[in-house]
Each structure stands twice: as C-alpha cells, then as structure tokens.
CSV table of N, CA and C in Angstrom, one decimal:
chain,number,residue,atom,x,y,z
O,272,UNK,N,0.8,-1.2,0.0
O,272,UNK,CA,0.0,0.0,0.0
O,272,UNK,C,0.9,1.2,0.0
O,273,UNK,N,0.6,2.6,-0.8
O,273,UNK,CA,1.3,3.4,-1.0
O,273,UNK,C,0.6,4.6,-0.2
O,274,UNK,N,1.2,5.8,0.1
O,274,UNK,CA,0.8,6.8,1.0
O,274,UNK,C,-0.3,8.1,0.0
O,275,UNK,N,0.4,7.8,-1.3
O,275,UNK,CA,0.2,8.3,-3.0
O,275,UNK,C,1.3,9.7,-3.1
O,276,UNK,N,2.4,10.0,-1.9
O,276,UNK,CA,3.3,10.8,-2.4
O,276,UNK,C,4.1,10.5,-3.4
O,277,UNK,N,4.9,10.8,-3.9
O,277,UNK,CA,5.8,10.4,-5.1
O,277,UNK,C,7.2,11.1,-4.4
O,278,UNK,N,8.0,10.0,-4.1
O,278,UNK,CA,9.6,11.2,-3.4
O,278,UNK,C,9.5,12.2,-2.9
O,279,UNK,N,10.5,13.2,-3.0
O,279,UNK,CA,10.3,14.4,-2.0
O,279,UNK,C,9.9,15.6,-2.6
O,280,UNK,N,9.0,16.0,-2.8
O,280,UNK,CA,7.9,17.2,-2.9
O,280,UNK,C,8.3,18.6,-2.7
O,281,UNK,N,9.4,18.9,-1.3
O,281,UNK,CA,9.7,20.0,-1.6
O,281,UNK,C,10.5,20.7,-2.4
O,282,UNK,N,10.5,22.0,-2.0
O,282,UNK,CA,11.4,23.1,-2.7
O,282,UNK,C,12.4,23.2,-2.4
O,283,UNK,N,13.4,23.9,-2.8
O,283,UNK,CA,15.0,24.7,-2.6
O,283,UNK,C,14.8,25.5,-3.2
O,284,UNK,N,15.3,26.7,-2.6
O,284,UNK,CA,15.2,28.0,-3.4
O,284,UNK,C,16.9,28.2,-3.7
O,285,UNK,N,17.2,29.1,-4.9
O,285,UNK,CA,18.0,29.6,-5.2
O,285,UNK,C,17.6,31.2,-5.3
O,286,UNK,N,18.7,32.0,-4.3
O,286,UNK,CA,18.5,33.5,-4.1
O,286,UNK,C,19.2,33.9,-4.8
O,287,UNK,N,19.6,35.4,-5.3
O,287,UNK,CA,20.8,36.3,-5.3
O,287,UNK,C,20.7,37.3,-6.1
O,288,UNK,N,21.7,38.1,-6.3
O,288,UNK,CA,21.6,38.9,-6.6
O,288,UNK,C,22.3,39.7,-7.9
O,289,UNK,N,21.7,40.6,-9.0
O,289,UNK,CA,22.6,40.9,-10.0
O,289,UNK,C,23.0,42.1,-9.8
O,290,UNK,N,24.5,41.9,-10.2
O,290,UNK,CA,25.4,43.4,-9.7
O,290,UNK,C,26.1,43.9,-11.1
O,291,UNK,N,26.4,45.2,-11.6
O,291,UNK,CA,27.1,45.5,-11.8
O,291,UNK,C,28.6,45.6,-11.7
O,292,UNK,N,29.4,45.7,-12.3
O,292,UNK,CA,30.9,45.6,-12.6
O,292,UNK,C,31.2,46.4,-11.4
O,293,UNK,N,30.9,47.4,-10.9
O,293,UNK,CA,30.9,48.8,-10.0
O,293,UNK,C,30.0,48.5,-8.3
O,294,UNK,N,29.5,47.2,-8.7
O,294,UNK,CA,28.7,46.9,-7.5
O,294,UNK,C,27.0,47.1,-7.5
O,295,UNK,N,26.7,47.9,-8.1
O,295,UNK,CA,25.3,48.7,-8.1
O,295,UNK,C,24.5,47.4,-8.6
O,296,UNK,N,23.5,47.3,-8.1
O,296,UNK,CA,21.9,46.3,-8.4
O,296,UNK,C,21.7,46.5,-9.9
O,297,UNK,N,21.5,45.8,-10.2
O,297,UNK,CA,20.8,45.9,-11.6
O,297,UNK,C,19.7,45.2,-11.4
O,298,UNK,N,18.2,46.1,-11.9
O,298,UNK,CA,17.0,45.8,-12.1
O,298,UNK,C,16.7,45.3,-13.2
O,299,UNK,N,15.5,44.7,-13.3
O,299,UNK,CA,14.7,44.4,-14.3
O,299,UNK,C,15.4,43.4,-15.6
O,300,UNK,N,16.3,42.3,-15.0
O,300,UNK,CA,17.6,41.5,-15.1
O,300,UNK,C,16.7,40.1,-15.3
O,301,UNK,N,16.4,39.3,-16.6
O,301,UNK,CA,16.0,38.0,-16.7
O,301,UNK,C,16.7,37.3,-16.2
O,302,UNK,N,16.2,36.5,-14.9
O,302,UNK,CA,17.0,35.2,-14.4
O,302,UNK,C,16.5,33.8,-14.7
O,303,UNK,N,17.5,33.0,-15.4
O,303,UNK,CA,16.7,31.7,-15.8
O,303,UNK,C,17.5,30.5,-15.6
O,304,UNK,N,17.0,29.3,-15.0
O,304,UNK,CA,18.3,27.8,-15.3
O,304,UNK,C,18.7,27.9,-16.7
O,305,UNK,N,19.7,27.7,-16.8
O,305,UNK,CA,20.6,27.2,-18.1
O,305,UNK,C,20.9,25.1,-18.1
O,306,UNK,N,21.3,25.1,-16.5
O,306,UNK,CA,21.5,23.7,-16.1
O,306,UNK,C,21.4,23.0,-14.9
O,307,UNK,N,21.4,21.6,-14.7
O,307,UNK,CA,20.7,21.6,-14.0
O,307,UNK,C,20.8,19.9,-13.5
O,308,UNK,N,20.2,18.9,-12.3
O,308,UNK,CA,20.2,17.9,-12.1
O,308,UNK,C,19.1,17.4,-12.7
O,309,UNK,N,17.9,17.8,-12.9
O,309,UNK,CA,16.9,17.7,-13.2
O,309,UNK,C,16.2,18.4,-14.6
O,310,UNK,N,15.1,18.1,-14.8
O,310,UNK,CA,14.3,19.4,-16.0
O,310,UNK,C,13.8,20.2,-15.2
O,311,UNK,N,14.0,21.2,-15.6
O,311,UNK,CA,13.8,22.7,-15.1
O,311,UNK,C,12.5,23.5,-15.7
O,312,UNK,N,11.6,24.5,-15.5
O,312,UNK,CA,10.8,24.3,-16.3
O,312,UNK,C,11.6,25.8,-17.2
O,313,UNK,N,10.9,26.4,-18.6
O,313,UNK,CA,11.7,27.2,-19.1
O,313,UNK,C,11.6,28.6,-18.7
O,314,UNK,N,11.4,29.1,-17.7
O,314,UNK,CA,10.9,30.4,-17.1
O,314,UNK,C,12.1,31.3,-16.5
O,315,UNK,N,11.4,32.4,-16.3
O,315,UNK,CA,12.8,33.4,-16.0
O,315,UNK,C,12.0,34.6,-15.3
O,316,UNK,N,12.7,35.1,-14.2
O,316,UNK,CA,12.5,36.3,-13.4
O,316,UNK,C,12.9,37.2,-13.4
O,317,UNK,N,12.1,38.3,-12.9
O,317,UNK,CA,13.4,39.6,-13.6
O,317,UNK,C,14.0,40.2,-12.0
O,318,UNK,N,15.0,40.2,-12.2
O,318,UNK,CA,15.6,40.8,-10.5
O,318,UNK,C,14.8,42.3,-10.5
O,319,UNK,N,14.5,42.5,-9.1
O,319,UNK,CA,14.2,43.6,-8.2
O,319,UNK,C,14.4,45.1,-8.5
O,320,UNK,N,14.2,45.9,-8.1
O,320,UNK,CA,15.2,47.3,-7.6
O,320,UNK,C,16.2,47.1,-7.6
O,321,UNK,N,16.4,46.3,-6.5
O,321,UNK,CA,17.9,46.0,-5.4
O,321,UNK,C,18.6,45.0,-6.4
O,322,UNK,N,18.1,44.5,-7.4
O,322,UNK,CA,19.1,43.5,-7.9
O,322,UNK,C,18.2,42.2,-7.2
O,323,UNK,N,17.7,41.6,-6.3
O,323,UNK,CA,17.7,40.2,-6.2
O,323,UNK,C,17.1,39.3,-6.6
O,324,UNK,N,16.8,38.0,-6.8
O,324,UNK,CA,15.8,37.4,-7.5
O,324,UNK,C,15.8,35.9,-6.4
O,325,UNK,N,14.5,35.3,-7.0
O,325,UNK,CA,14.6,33.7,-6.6
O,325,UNK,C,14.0,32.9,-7.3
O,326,UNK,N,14.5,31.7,-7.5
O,326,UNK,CA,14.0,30.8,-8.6
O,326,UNK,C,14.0,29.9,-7.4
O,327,UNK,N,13.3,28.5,-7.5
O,327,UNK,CA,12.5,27.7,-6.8
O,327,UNK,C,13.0,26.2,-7.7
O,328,UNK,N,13.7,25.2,-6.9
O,328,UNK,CA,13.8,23.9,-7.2
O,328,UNK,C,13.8,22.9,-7.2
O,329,UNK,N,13.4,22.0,-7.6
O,329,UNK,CA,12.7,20.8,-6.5
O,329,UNK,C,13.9,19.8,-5.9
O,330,UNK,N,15.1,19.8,-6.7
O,330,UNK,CA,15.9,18.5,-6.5
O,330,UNK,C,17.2,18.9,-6.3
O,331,UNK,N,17.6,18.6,-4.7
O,331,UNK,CA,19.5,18.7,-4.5
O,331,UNK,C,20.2,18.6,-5.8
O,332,UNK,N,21.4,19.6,-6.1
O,332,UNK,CA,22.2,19.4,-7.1
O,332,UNK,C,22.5,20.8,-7.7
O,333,UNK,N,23.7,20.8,-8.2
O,333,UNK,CA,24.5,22.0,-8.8
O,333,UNK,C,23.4,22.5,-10.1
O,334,UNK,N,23.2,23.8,-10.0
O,334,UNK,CA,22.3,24.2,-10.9
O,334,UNK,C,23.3,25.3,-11.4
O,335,UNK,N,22.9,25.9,-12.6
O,335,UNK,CA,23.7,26.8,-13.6
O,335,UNK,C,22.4,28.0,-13.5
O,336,UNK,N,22.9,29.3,-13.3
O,336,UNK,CA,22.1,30.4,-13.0
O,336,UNK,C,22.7,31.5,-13.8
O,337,UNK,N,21.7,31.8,-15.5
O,337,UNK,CA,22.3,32.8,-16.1
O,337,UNK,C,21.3,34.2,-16.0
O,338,UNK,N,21.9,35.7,-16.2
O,338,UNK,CA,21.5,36.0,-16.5
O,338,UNK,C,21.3,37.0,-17.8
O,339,UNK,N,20.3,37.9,-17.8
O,339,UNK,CA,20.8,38.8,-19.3
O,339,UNK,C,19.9,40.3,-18.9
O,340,UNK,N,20.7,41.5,-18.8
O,340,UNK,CA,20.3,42.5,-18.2
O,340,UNK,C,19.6,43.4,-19.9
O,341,UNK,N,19.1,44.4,-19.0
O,341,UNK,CA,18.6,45.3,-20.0
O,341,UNK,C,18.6,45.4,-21.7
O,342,UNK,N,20.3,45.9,-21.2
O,342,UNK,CA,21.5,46.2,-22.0
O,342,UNK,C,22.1,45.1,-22.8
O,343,UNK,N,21.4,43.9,-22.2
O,343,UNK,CA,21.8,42.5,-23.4
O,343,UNK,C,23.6,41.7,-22.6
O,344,UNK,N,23.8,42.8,-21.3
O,344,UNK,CA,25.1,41.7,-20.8
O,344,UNK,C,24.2,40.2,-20.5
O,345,UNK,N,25.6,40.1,-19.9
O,345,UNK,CA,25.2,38.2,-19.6
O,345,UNK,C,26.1,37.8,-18.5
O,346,UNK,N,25.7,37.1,-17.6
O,346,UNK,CA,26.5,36.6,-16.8
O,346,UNK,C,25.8,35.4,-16.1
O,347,UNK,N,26.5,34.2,-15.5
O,347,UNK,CA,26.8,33.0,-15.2
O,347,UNK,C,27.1,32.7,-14.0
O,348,UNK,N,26.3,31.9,-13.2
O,348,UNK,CA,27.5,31.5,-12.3
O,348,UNK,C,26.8,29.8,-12.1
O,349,UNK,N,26.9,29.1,-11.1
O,349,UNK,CA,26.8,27.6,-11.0
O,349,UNK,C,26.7,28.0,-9.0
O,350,UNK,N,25.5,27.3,-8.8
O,350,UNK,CA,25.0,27.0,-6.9
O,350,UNK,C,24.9,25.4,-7.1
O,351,UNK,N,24.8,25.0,-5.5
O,351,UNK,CA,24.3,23.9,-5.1
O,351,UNK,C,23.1,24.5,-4.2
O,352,UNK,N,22.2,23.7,-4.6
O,352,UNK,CA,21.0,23.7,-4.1
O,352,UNK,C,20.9,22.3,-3.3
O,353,UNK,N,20.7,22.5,-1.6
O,353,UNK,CA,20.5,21.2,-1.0
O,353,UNK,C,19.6,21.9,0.2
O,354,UNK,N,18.8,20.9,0.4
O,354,UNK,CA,18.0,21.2,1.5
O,354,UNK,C,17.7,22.1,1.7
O,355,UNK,N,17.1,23.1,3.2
O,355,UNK,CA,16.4,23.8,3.4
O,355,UNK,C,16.8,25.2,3.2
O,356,UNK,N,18.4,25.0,3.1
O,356,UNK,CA,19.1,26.6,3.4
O,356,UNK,C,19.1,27.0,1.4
O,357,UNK,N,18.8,28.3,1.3
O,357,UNK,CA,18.9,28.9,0.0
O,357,UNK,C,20.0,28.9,-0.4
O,358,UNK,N,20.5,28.3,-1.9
O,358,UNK,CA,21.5,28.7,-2.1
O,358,UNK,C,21.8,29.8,-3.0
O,359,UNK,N,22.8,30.4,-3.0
O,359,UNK,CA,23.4,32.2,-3.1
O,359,UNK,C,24.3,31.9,-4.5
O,360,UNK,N,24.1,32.8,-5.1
O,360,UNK,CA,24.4,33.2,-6.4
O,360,UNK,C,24.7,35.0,-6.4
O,361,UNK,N,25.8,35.3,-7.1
O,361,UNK,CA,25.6,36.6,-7.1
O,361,UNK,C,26.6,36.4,-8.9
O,362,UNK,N,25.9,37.4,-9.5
O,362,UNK,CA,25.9,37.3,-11.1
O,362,UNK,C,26.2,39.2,-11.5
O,363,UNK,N,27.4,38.8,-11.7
O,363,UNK,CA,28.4,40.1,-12.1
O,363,UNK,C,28.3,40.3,-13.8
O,364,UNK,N,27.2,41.7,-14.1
O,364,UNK,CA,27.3,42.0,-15.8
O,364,UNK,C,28.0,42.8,-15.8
C-alpha cells in the first residue's frame, strides 16, 4: 500500500543577486536555469530594484544560473542547491 506521495515534494530555493561591474543592483535582469540535475521548467525572473531574484527547485544538485540584463550583458554562475538553506548566487554584468 502506497501513501500516493511520489519522493520528496519540496522546494529549494535559489536567491541572489545581479550586480554590476561597480557593484550597483541591476533591475529588471531575466533570471533563468541554463543547467541543471533535473528538467527545469523554461521560465525566468526579472531581478528587483535592489538587484535580487529567486528561482524555486525541486531537487539537490548543482544548478547553472544565467543571466541577461537590460543592455543585453550576460552573466553566469553555477550554486548547489541542498536542503532547506537557499542557495546564493551573485551574477556580475
């Protein structure tokens, strides 16, 4: 007899933040997976005011977090996502 969960259900969040070369927040910044342990679905966020964003994951494992500002830069970086603590990304255009 089964309970009808299917594995583990929750989230991991991935936080952080997009900065300029100078330090300054960059707004209105598409954040999206590039890569991943899993399929990701194909969506993207746009950072804050302040620069920050969060994308939502279901499964432990090194994720690839790009993004692409206003202005068309691009930047990259690679988190692990485990358990309950967010993992931190900060993405220099």
């Amino acid at each position: 007899m089964t309970d009808g969960r299917r594995g583990d259900e929750s989230v991991r969040l991935i936080t952080g933040v997009v900065r300029d070369v100078t330090g300054n927040p960059v707004p209105d910044a598409s954040v999206y997976l590039t890569g991943g342990p899993e399929p990701y679905p194909d969506i993207a966020v746009l950072s804050a005011a302040d620069g920050s964003f969060t994308l939502a994951v279901r499964a432990d494992g090194v994720y690839t977090v790009q993004c692409r500002t206003p202005d068309g830069g691009v930047s990259e970086a690679s988190v692990t996502a485990r358990g309950d603590r967010p993992a931190q990304a900060l993405l220099r255009v």
